[in-house]
XYZ file of C-alpha atoms in Angstrom:
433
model
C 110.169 106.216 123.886
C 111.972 106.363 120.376
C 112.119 102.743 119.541
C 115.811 103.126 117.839
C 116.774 102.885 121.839
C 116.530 100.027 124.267
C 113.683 100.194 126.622
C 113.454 99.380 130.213
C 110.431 96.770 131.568
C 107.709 99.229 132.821
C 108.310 98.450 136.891
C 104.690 96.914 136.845
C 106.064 93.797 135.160
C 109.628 94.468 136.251
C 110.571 90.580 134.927
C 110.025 89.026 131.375
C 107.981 85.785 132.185
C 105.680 83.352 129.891
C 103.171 85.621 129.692
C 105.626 87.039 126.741
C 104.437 85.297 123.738
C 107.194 83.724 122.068
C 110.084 85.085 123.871
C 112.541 82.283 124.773
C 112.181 80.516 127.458
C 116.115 81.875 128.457
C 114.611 85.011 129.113
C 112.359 84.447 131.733
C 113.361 86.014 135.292
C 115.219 88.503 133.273
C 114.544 92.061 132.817
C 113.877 93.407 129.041
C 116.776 95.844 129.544
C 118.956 93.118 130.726
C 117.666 90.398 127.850
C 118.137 93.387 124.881
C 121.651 93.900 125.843
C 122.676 90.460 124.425
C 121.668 91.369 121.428
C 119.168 88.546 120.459
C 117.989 88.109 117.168
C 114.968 87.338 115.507
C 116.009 83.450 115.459
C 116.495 83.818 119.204
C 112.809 83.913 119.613
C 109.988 80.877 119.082
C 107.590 80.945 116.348
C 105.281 82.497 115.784
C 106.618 85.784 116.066
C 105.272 89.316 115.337
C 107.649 91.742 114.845
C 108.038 95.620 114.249
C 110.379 97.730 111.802
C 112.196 100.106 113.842
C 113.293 101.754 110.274
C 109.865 101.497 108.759
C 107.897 103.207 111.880
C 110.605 106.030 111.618
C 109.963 106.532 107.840
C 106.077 106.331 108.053
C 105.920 108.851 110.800
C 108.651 111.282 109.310
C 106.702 111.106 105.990
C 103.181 111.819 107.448
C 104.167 114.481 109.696
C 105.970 116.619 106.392
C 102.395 115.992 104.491
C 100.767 117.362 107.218
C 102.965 120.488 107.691
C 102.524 120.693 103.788
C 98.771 120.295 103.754
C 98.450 122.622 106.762
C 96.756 120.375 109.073
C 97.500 118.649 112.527
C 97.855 115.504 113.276
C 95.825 113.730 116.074
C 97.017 109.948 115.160
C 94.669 107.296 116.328
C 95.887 105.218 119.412
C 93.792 102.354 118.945
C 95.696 101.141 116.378
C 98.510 99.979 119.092
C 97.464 100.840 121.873
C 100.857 101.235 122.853
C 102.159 104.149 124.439
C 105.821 103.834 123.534
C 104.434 104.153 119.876
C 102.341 106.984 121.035
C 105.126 109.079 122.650
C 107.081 109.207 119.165
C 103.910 110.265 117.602
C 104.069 113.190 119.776
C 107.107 113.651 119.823
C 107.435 113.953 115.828
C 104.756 117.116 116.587
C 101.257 115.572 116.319
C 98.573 118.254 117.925
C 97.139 115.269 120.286
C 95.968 111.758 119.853
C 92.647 110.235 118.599
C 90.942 107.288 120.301
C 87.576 105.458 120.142
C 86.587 104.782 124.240
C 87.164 106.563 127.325
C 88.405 103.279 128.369
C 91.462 104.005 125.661
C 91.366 107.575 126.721
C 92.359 106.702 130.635
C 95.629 104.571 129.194
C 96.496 107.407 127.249
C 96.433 109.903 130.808
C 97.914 107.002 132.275
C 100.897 107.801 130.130
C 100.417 111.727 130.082
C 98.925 112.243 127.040
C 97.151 115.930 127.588
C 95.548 116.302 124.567
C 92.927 113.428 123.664
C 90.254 113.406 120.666
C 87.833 110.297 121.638
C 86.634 110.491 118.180
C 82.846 108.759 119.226
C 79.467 109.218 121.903
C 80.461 109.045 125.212
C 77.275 108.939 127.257
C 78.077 106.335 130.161
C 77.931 108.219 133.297
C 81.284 106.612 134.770
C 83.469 107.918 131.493
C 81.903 111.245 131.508
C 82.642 111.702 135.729
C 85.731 110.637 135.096
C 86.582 113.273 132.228
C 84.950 115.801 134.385
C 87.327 114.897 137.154
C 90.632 114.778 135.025
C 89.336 118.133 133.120
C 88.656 119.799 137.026
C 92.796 118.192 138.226
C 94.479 119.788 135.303
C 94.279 122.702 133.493
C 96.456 121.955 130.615
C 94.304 118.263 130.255
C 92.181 118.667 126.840
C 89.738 115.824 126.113
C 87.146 116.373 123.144
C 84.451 114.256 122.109
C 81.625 114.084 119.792
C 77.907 114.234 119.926
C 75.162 112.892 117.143
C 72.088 114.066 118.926
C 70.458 115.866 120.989
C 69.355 112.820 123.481
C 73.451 112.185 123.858
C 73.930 115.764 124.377
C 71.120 115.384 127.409
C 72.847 112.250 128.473
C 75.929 114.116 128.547
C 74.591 116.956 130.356
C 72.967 114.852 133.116
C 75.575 112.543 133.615
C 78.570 115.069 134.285
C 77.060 116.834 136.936
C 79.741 119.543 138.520
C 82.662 120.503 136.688
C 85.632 123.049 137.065
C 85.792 123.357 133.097
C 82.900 122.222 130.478
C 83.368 119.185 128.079
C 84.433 120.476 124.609
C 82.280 118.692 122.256
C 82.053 118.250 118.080
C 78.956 117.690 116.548
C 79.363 114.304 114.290
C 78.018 114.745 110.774
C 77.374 111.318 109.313
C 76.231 110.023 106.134
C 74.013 108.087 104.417
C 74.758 104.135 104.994
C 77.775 105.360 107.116
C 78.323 104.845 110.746
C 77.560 106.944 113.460
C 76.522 111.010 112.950
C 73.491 113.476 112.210
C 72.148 112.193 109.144
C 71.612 115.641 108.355
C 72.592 119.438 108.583
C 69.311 120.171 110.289
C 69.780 117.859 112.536
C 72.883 119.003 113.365
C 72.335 122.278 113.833
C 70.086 120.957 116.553
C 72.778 119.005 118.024
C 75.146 122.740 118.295
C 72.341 124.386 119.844
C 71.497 121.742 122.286
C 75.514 121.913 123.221
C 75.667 126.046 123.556
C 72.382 125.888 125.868
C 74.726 123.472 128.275
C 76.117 124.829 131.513
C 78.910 121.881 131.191
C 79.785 121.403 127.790
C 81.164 123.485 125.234
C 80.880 123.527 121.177
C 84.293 122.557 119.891
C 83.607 122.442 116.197
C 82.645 119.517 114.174
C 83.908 115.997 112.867
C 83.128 112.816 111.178
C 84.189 109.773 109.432
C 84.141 110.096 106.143
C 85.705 106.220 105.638
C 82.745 104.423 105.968
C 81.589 105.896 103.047
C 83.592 104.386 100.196
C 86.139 101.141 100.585
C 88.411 102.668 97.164
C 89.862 104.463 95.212
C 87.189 104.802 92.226
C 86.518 107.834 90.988
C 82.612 107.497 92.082
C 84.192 106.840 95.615
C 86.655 109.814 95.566
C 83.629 111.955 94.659
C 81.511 110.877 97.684
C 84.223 111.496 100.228
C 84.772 114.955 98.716
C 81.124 115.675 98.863
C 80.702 114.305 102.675
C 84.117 116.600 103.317
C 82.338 119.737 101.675
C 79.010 118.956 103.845
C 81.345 119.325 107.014
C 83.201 122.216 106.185
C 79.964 123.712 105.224
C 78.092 122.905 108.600
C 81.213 124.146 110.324
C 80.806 127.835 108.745
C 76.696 127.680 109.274
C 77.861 127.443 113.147
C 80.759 130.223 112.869
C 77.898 132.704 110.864
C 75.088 131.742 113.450
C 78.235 132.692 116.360
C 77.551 129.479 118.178
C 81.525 129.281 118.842
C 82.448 130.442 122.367
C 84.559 133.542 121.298
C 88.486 133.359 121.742
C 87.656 129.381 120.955
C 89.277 127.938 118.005
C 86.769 125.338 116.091
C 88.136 122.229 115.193
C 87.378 120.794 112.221
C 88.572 117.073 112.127
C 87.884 114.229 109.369
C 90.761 112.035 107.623
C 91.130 108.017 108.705
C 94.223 106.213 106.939
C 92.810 105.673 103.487
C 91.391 108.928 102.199
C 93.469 111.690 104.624
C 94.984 112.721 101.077
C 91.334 114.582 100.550
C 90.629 116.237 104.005
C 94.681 118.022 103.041
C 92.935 119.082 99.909
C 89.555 119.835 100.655
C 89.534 121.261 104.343
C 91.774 123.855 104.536
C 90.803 126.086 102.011
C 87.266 126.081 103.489
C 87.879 126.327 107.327
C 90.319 129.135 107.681
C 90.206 130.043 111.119
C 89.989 126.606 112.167
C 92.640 123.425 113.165
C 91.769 120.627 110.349
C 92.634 117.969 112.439
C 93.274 114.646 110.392
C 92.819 111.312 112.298
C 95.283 108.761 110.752
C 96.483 106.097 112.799
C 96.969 102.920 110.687
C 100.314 104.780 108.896
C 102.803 104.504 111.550
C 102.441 100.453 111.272
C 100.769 100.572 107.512
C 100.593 97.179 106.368
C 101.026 94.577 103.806
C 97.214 94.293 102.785
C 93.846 96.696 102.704
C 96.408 100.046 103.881
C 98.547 99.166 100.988
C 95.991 99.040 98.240
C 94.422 102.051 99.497
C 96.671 104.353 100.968
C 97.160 107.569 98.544
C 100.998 107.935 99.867
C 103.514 107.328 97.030
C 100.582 107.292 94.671
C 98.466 110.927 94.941
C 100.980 111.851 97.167
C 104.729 112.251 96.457
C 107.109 109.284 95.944
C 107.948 107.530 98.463
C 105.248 105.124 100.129
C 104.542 104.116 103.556
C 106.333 100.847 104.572
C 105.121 97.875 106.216
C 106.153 98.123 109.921
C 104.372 94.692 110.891
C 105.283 90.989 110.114
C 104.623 87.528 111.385
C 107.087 84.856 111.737
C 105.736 81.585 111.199
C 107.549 77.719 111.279
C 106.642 74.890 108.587
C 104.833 72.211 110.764
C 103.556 70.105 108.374
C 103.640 68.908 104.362
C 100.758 66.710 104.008
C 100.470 66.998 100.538
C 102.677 68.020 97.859
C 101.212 71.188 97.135
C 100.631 72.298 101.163
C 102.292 73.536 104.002
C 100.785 73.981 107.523
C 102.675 76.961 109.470
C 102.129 77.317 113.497
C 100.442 80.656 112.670
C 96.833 81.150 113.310
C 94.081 83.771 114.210
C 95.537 83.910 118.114
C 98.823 85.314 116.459
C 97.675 87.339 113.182
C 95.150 89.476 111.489
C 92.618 88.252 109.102
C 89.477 90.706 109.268
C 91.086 92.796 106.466
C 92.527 90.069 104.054
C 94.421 87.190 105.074
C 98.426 87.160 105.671
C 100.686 86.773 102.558
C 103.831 84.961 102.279
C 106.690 87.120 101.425
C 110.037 85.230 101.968
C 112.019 82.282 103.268
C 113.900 84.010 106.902
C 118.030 83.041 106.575
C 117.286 81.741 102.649
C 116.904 84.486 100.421
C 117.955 82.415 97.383
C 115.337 80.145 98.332
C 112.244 82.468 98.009
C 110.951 81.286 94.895
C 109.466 78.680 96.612
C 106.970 81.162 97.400
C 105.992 82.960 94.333
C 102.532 82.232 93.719
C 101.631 80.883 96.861
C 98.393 81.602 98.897
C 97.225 81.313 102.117
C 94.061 79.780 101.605
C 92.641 79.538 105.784
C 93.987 80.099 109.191
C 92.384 78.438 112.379
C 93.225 79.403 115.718
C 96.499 77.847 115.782
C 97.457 76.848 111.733
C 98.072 78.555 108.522
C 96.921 76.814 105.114
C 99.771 77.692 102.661
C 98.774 76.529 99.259
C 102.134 76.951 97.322
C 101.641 77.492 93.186
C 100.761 75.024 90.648
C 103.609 75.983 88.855
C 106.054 76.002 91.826
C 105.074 72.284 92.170
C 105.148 70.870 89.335
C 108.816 72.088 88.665
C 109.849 70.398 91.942
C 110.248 73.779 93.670
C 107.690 72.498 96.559
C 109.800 70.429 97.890
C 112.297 72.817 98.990
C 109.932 74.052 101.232
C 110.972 71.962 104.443
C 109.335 71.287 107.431
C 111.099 73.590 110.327
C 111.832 75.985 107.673
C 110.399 79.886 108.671
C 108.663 82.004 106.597
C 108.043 85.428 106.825
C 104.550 86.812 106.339
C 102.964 90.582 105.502
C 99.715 90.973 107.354
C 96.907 93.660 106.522
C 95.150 95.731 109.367
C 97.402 96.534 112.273
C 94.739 97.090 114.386
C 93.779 93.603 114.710
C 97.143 92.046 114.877
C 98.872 94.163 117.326
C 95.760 93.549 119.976
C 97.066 89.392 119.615
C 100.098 90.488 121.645
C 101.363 91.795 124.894
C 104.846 92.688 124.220
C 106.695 93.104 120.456
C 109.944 93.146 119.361
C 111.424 95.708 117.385
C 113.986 94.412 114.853
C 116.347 97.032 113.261
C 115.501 95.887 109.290
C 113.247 93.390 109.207
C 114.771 92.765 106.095
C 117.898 91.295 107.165
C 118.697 87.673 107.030
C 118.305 87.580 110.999
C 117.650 90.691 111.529
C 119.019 91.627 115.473
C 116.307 92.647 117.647
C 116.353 96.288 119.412
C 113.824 97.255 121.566
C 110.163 95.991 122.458
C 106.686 97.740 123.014
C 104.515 97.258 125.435
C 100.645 96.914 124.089
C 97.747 98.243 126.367
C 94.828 96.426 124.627
């Protein structure tokens, strides 16, 4: 679905009900299509309240997609980061190659929703998931579903576990690196992995991958250097298997790196060592970005071009409490936002833009399951400014790490500028977490 349009209720849940976090209670027994056409706005709704930019999703996925056209790579965004497939479809639509996700779990909502061409960017080596990618690879021809290996035990898993199949497994071998995360610790090692693969009567060498973010957490200098140096070691292990003709012939390797903080260097590094090959970068975080870790790390509007990626993602939250002069309690807690990845910031006053200097220094100090500790500034309160911070009053807060505050709800509004004073709400997405 493009989210600048209204979407219908999938028929599953054909009715809006409580189960709708913080939809109003008017809205039960009525159908999303139905409830949208009033034209509700974000006050319409209870607190909390996370939200999407319907005008900051449509930047951040217009702007990725022309860096990837200019760095001649494709696009395979990760789902996992909303596991929502109206979010995937304009992915696709905007011409990604396929979609990237972590389980075969993730991978069956994607079919679900007829994605055909699915990276699960990890080991799969549970029997059930790899009979049921044998099954979907034997029902359609045009279905592509890729994979990786890190040894040769999971290629022998692999092998044992998928038994029959119309069409063999394509599989990447995983380089890793030292302290990372999963993949062969070495090129040896790997090489092993690519033979172990070819000798397979069910899966077939696809090319290689990796994950070159758990290797550095910045932008240093010291850090760029050790993601360029993991991204040479893959492109070099790619053309030790293209020399050694381990590729099936006709087969085009992939060669796929790039998470959402350091995608800038697989555009510069890849392509001009794995001609021949589709670079496939792995972003997902930049259709969302965010208002934290993303925007401190992301190289777009700083290495690259301009114009940044936008926040997409924001939490409403309502003053509950002012205990003390100097605190606010909001009825926003860790059921309703992220906080792996920093905690949520406090941007803005909603309906009292003149009033936002209230804010200016302030920090969220905690959040429990169901409260936000809003410490406002020293200075702020001593000027008298704290008390215009009122209890009822809603304030609107930037989050960091969409993949852990999307999962926290089932169905989100899409506001057309979250920007506005009450910004009218447009469309919702369905999450599949």
């Amino acid at each position: 679905m493009d989210v600048s349009t209204r979407a219908a209720r999938p028929p599953s849940v054909p009715l809006l009900s409580a189960r709708e976090k913080s939809f109003p209670p008017a809205a039960h027994g009525r159908s999303l299509e139905s409830f949208l056409a009033g034209d509700p706005r974000r006050s319409d709704f209870a607190t909390p309240l996370l939200t999407l930019d319907r005008g900051a999703m449509q930047h951040n996925v217009a702007l990725m997609a022309e860096w990837a056209r200019a760095a001649g790579v494709r696009l395979a965004p990760h789902g996992k980061t909303t596991m929502a497939p109206d979010l995937w479809r304009a992915l696709i639509d905007a011409g990604a190659w396929g979609l990237t996700f972590a389980t075969a779990w993730q991978a069956q909502a994607a079919r679900a929703h007829g994605v055909r061409r699915i990276l699960i960017a990890n080991e799969v080596v549970d029997p059930i998931a790899l009979r049921w990618i044998a099954d979907e690879l034997s029902a359609d021809p045009e279905v592509e579903i890729l994979c990786w290996a890190d040894g040769v035990d999971a290629v022998h898993a692999m092998d044992a576990a998928i038994g029959d199949t119309a069409r063999p497994l394509q599989v990447l071998v995983e380089l890793g690196g030292a302290g990372g995360r999963t993949g062969a610790r070495d090129r040896a090692t790997a090489g092993a992995i690519a033979e172990a693969i070819v000798a397979s009567p069910v899966l077939e060498l696809a090319g290689v991958g990796g994950y070159e973010g758990a290797l550095a957490h910045d932008r240093a200098p010291a850090s760029i250097a050790r993601i360029d140096a993991y991204l040479v070691a893959l492109a070099e292990l790619h053309r030790e298997l293209v020399d050694a003709g381990m590729y099936p012939e006709g087969v085009r390797p992939v060669v796929s790196a790039g998470g959402s903080a350091y995608f800038d260097r697989v555009g510069v590094v890849l392509p001009q060592l794995c001609a021949g090959a589709d670079v496939v970068v792995r972003s997902g975080a930049f259709q969302i970005h965010d208002d934290g870790f993303y925007s401190g790390i992301s190289p777009m509007g700083r290495e690259i071009g301009d114009e940044p990626f936008r926040s997409a993602m924001h939490v409403w939250a309502r003053v509950l409490s002012r205990p003390e002069p100097g605190l606010a309690l909001l009825d926003c807690g860790r059921r309703d936002a992220s906080f792996d990845e920093g905690l949520p910031v406090a941007q803005r006053l909603a309906g009292r833009p003149g009033d936002d200097a209230v804010l200016v220094g302030s920090v969220v100090t905690a959040m429990n399951d169901q409260h936000l500790f809003l410490r406002l500034s020293d200075d702020v309160a001593a000027a008298g400014g704290a008390d215009r911070l009122r209890v009822g009053d809603v304030v609107r807060l930037g989050l960091s790490h969409p993949c852990t505050a999307l999962d926290k709800w089932r169905l989100i509004p899409v506001v057309a500028d979250a920007d506005a004073d009450d910004p009218v709400v447009v469309a919702a997405v369905e999450t599949w977490f």
